[in-house]
Tab-separated table of C-alpha atoms in Angstrom:
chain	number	residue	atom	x	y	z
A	21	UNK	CA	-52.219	172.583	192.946
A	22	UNK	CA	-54.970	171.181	194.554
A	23	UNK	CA	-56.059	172.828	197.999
A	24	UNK	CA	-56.435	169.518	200.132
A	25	UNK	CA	-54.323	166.240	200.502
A	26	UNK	CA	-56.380	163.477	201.427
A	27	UNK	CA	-55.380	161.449	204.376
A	28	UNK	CA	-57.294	158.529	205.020
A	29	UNK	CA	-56.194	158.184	208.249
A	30	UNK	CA	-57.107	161.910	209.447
A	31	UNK	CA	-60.361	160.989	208.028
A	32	UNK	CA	-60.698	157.811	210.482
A	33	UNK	CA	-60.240	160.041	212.826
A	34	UNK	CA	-62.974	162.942	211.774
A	35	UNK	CA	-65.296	159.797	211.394
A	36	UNK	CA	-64.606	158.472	215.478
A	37	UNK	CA	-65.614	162.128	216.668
A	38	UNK	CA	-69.272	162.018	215.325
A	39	UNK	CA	-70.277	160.741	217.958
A	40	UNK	CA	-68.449	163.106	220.891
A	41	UNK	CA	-69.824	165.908	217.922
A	42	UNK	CA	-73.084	164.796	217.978
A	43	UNK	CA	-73.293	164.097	221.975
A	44	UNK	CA	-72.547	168.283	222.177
A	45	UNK	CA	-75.289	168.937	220.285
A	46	UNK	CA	-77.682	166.916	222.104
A	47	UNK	CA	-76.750	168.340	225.507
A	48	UNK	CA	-75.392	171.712	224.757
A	49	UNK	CA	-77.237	172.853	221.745
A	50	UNK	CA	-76.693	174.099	218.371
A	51	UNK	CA	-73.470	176.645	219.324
A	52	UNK	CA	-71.514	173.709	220.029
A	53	UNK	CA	-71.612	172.898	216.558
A	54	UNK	CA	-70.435	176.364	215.564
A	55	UNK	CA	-67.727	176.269	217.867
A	56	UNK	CA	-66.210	173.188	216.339
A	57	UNK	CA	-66.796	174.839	212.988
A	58	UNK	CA	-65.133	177.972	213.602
A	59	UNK	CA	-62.732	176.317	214.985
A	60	UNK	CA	-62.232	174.090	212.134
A	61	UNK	CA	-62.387	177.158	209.794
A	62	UNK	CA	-59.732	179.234	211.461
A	63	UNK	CA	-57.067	176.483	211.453
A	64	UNK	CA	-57.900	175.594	208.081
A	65	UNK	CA	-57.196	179.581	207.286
A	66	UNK	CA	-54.303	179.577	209.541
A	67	UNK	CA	-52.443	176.371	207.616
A	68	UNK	CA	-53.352	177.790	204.090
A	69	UNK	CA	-51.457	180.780	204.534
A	70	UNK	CA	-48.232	178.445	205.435
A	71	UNK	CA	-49.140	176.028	202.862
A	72	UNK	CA	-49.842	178.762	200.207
A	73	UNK	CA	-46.270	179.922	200.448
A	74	UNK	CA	-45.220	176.573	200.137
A	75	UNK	CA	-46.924	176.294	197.324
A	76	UNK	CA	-48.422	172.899	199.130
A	77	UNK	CA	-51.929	171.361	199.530
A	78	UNK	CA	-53.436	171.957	203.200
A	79	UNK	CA	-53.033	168.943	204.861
A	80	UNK	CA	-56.855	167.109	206.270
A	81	UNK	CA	-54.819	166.898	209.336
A	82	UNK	CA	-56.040	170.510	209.938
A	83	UNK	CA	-59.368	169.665	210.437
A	84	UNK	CA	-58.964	166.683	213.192
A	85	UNK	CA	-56.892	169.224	214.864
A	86	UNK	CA	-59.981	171.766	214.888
A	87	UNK	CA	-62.522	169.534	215.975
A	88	UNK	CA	-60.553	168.256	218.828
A	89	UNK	CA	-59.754	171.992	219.826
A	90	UNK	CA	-63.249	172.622	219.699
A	91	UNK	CA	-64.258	169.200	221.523
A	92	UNK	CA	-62.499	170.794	224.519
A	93	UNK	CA	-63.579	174.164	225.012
A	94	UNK	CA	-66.016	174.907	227.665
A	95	UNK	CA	-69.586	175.018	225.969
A	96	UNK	CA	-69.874	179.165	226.406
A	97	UNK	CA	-65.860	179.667	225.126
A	98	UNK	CA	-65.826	183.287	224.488
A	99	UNK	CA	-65.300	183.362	220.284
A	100	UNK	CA	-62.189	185.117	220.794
A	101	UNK	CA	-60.447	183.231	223.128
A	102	UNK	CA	-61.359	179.863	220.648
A	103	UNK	CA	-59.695	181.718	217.781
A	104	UNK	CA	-56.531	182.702	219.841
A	105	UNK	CA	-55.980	178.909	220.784
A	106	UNK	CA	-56.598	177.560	217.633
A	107	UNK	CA	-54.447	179.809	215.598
A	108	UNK	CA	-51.526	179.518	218.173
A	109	UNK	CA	-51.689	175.990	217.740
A	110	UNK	CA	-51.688	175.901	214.319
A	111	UNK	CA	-49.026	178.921	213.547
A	112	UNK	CA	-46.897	178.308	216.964
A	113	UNK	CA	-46.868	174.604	217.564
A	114	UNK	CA	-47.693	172.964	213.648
A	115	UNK	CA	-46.115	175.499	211.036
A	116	UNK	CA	-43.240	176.847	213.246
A	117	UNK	CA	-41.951	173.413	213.209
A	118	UNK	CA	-42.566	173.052	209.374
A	119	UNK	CA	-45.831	171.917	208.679
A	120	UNK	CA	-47.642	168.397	209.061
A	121	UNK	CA	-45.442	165.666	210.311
A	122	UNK	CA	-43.059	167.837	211.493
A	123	UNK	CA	-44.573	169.381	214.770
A	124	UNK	CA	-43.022	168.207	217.920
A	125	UNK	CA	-46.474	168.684	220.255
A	126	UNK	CA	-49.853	167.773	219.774
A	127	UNK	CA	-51.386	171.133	218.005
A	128	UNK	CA	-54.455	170.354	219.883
A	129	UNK	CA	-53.461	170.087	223.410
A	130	UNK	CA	-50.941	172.591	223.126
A	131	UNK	CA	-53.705	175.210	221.767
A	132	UNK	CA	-55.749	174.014	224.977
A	133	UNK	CA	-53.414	174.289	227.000
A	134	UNK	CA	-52.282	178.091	225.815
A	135	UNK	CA	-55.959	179.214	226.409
A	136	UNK	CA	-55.945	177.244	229.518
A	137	UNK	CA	-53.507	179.341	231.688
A	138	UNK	CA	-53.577	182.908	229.444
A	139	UNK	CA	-57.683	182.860	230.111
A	140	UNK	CA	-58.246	180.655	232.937
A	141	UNK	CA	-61.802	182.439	233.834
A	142	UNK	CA	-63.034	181.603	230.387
A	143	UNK	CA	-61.813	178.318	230.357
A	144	UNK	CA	-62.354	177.259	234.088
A	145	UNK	CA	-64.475	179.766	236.311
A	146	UNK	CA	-68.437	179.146	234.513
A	147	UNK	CA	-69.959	176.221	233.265
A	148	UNK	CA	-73.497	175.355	231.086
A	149	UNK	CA	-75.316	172.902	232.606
A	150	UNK	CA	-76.260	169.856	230.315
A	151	UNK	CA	-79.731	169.962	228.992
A	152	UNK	CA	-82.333	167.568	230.324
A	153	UNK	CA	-85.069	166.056	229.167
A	154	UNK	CA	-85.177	163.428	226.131
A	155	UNK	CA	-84.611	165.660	223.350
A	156	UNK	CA	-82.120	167.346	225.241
A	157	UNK	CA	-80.873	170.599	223.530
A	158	UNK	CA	-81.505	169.682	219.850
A	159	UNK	CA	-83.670	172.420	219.099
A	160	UNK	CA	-81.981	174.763	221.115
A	161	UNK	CA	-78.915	176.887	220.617
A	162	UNK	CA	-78.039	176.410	224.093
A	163	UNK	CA	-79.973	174.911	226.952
A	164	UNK	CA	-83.184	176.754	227.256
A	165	UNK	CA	-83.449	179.011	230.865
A	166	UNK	CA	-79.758	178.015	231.445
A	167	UNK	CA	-77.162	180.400	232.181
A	168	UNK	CA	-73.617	179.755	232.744
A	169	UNK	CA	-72.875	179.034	236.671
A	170	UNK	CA	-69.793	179.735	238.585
A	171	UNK	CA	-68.748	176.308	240.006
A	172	UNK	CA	-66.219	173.422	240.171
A	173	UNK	CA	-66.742	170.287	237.839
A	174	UNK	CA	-67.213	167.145	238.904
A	175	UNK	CA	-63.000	166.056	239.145
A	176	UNK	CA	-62.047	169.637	241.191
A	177	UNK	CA	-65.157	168.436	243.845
A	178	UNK	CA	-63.568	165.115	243.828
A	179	UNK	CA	-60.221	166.288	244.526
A	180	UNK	CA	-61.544	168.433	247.232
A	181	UNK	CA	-63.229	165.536	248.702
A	182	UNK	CA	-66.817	167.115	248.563
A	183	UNK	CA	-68.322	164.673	245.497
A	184	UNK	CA	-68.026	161.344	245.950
A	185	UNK	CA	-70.074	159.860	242.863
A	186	UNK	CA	-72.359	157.475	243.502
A	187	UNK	CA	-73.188	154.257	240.728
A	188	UNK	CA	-76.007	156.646	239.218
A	189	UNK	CA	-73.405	159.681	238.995
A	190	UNK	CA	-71.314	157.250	237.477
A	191	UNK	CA	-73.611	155.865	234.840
A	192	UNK	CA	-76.068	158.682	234.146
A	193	UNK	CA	-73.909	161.299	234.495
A	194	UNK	CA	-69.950	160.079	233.606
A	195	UNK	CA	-71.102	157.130	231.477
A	196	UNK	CA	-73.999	158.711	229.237
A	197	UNK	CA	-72.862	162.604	229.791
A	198	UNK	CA	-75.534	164.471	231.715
A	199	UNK	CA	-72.489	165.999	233.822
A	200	UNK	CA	-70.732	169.726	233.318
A	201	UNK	CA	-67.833	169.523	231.445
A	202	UNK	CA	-66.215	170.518	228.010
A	203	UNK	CA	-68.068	170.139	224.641
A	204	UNK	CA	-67.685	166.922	223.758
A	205	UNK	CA	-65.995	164.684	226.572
A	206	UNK	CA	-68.448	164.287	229.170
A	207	UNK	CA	-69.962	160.989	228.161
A	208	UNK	CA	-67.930	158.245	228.134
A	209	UNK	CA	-69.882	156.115	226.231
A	210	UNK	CA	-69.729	158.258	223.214
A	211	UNK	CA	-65.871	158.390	223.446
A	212	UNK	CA	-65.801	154.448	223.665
A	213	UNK	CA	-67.657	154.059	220.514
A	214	UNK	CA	-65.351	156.139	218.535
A	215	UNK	CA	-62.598	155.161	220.523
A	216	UNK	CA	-63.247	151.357	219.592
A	217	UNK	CA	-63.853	152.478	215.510
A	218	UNK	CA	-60.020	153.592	216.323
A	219	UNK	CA	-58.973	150.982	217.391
A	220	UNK	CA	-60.613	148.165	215.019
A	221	UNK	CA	-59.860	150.689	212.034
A	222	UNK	CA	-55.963	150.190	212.618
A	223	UNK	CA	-55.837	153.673	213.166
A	224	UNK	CA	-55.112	154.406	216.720
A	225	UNK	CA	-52.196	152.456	218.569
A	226	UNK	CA	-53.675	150.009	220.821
A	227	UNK	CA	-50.070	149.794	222.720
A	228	UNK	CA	-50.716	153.143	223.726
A	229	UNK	CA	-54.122	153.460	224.520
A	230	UNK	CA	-54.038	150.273	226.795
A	231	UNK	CA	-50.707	150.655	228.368
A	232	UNK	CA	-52.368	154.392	229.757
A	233	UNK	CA	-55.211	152.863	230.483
A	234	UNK	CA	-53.764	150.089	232.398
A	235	UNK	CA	-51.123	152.037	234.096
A	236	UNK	CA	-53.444	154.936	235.001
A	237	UNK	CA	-56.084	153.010	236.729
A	238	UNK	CA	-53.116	150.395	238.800
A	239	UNK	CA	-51.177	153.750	240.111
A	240	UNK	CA	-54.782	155.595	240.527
A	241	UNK	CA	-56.363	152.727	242.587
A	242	UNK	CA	-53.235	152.052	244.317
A	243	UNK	CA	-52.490	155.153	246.093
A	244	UNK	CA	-56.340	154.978	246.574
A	245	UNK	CA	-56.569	151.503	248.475
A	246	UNK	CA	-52.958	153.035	250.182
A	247	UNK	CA	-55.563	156.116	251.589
A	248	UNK	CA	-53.135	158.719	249.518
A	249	UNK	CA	-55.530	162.127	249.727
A	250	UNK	CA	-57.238	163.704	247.155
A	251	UNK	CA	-56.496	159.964	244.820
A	252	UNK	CA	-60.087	159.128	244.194
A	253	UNK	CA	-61.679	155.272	243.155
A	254	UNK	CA	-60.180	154.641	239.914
A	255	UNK	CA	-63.522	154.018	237.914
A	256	UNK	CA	-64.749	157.782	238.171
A	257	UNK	CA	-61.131	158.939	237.438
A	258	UNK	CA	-61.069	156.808	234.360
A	259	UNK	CA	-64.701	158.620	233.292
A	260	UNK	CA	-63.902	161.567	234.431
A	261	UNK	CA	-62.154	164.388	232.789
A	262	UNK	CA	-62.072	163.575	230.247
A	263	UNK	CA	-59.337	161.044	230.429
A	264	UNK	CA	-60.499	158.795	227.692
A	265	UNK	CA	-61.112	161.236	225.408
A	266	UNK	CA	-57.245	162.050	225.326
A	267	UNK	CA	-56.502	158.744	225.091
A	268	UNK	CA	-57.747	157.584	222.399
A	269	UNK	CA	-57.299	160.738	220.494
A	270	UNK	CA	-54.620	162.818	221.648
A	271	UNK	CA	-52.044	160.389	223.400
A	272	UNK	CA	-52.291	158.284	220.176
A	273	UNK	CA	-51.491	161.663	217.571
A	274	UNK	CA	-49.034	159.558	215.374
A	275	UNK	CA	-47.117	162.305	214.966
A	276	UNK	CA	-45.824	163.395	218.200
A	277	UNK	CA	-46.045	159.879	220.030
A	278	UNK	CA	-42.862	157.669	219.876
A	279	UNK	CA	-42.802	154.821	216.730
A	280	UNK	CA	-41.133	152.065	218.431
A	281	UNK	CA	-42.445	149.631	220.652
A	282	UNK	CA	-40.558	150.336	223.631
A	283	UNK	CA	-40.653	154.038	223.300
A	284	UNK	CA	-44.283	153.763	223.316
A	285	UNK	CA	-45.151	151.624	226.707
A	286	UNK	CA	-42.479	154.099	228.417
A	287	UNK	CA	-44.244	157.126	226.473
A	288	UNK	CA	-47.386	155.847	228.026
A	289	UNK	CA	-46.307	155.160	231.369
A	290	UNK	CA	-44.716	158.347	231.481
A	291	UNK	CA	-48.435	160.150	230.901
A	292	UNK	CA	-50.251	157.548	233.059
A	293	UNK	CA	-47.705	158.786	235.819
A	294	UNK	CA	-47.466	162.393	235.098
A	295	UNK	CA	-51.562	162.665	234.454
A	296	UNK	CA	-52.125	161.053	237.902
A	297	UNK	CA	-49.064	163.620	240.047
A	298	UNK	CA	-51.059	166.601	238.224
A	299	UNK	CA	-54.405	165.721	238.850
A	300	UNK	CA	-54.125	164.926	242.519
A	301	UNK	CA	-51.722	166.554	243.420
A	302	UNK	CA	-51.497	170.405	241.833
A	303	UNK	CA	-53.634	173.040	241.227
A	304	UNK	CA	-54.768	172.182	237.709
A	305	UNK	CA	-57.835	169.359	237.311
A	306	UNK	CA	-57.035	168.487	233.708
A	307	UNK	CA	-53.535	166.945	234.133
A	308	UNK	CA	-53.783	164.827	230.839
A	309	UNK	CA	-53.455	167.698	228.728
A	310	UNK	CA	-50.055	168.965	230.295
A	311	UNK	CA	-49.051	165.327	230.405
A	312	UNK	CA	-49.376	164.828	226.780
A	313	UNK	CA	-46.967	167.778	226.339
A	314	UNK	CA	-44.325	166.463	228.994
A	315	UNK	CA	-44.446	162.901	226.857
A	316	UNK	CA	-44.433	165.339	223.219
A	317	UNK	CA	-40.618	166.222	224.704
A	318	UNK	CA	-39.944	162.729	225.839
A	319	UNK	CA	-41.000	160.907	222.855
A	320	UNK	CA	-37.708	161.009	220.451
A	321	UNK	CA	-35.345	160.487	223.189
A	322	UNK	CA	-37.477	157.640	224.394
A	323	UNK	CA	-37.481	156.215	220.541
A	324	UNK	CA	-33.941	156.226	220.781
A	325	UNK	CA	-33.346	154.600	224.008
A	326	UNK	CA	-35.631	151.778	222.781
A	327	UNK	CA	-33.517	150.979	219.428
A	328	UNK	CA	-29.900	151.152	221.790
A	329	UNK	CA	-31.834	148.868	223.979
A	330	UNK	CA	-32.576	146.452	221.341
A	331	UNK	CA	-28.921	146.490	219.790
A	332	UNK	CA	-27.172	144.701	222.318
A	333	UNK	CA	-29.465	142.043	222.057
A	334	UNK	CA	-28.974	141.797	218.276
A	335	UNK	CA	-25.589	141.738	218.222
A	336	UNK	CA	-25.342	138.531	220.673
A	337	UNK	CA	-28.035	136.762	218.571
């Protein structure tokens, strides 16, 4: 039996996260890369105990799921509360449902998620600042004379109204990355370029990823140009929070998204609409991530009503 079963599609995917991988590195340092590692190893341990009584090969699935995990964990995650997450997404959401292609959530954001309410100081309360300098924090294994800081992120002091960015916070710091934030979503520009290997690849659904796009940014701006409080501009909303970073790899998880047309424009308008009531209008910033899930429980019902939609049609024709 061999021990891995290649999917050249889950590959794709590994390959379009270099550069969110490599972008931790530079401004976090060298533990970034062993916190997508470790995270990477304990869901590969986590599957092969499933797959071993299967008598299966672990699927390469396993590892896209552990580097996004570890793309959004805050850059000082306690070790313990990565392994937690990681392992309940792989045992609770993936192999309770019966392995790859199976799972009804997104193993990622559902692991995030878990972590994100059961240890919300460790995933919400401190942050590392982003190294500066030009080599940034490549020969460090985190930012040198930086200590984690108790303090909002950028999209909580925009929803409180206190940071309004300006076109430099928007390019230097949302655009290229020098802002606080998770591992590897604060630059947008590093999330584009993989996000557009996705894309051109075949690999990614561009239905999806432009329908959320498109729909998050008209409702966003809006309620914004209607003077709806906290809704902010929708360019920094689009950079910030790592919205982008969901899209194009978590909204688009094959798996759990709907495989019809139809089911996926409502599927995306349904997080576009959900992603923009949480994160103006709750108490959590990141309101992608528990979008995803509410669309996860949408998505088969949602395939269905697109096909009876479609059968009246063929019938008359």
């Amino acid at each position: 039996m061999t021990l891995l079963r290649r999917q050249p599609p889950m590959r794709r995917v590994l390959l379009a996260t270099l550069p969110c991988v490599a972008g931790s590195v530079y401004y976090f340092g060298w533990r970034s890369l062993a916190v997508i590692l470790v995270s990477c190893l304990a869901a590969f341990l986590a599957e092969f105990v499933f797959c071993r009584r299967r008598k299966e090969p672990v699927s390469e699935a396993v590892f896209v799921t552990g580097i996004l995990y570890g793309l959004v964990m805050p850059p000082a995650v306690p070790w313990h509360v990565l392994i937690v997450g990681i392992v309940f997404a792989i045992v609770f959401v993936k192999e309770a449902f019966g392995g790859f292609g199976r799972n009804v959530f997104n193993p990622a954001v559902a692991g995030r998620c878990f972590v994100y309410v059961c240890f919300p100081a460790a995933m919400t309360a401190q942050w590392t600042p982003v190294a500066q300098g030009p080599l940034g924090a490549l020969a460090q294994w985190t930012p040198a004379g930086v200590d984690t800081v108790t303090s909002a992120t950028p999209m909580a002091l925009m929803k409180a109204g206190k940071f309004i960015p300006s076109a430099a916070d928007l390019f230097h710091g949302m655009f290229l990355g020098r802002i606080d934030g998770t591992l590897g979503v604060t630059s947008a520009m590093l999330i584009l370029i993989g996000g557009a290997y996705l894309l051109f690849s075949r690999t990614a659904n561009r239905t999806l990823v432009i329908t959320v796009i498109l729909a998050y940014a008209a409702l966003t701006q809006g309620l914004h140009w209607l003077g709806v409080e906290p809704v902010p501009n929708a360019l920094p909303a689009l950079l910030g929070g790592g919205f982008l970073f969901g899209v194009f790899f978590m909204v688009t998880e094959p798996v759990s998204a709907p495989s019809t047309r139809g089911g996926r424009v409502a599927y995306a308008v349904l997080i576009a609409v959900c992603t923009v009531v949480i994160r103006n209008f709750s108490i959590f910033n990141g309101g992608l991530m528990f979008a995803i899930l509410i669309g996860n429980m949408f998505a088969p019902i949602l395939d269905h009503a697109a096909k009876e939609w479609r059968k009246p049609v063929k019938a008359e024709s």
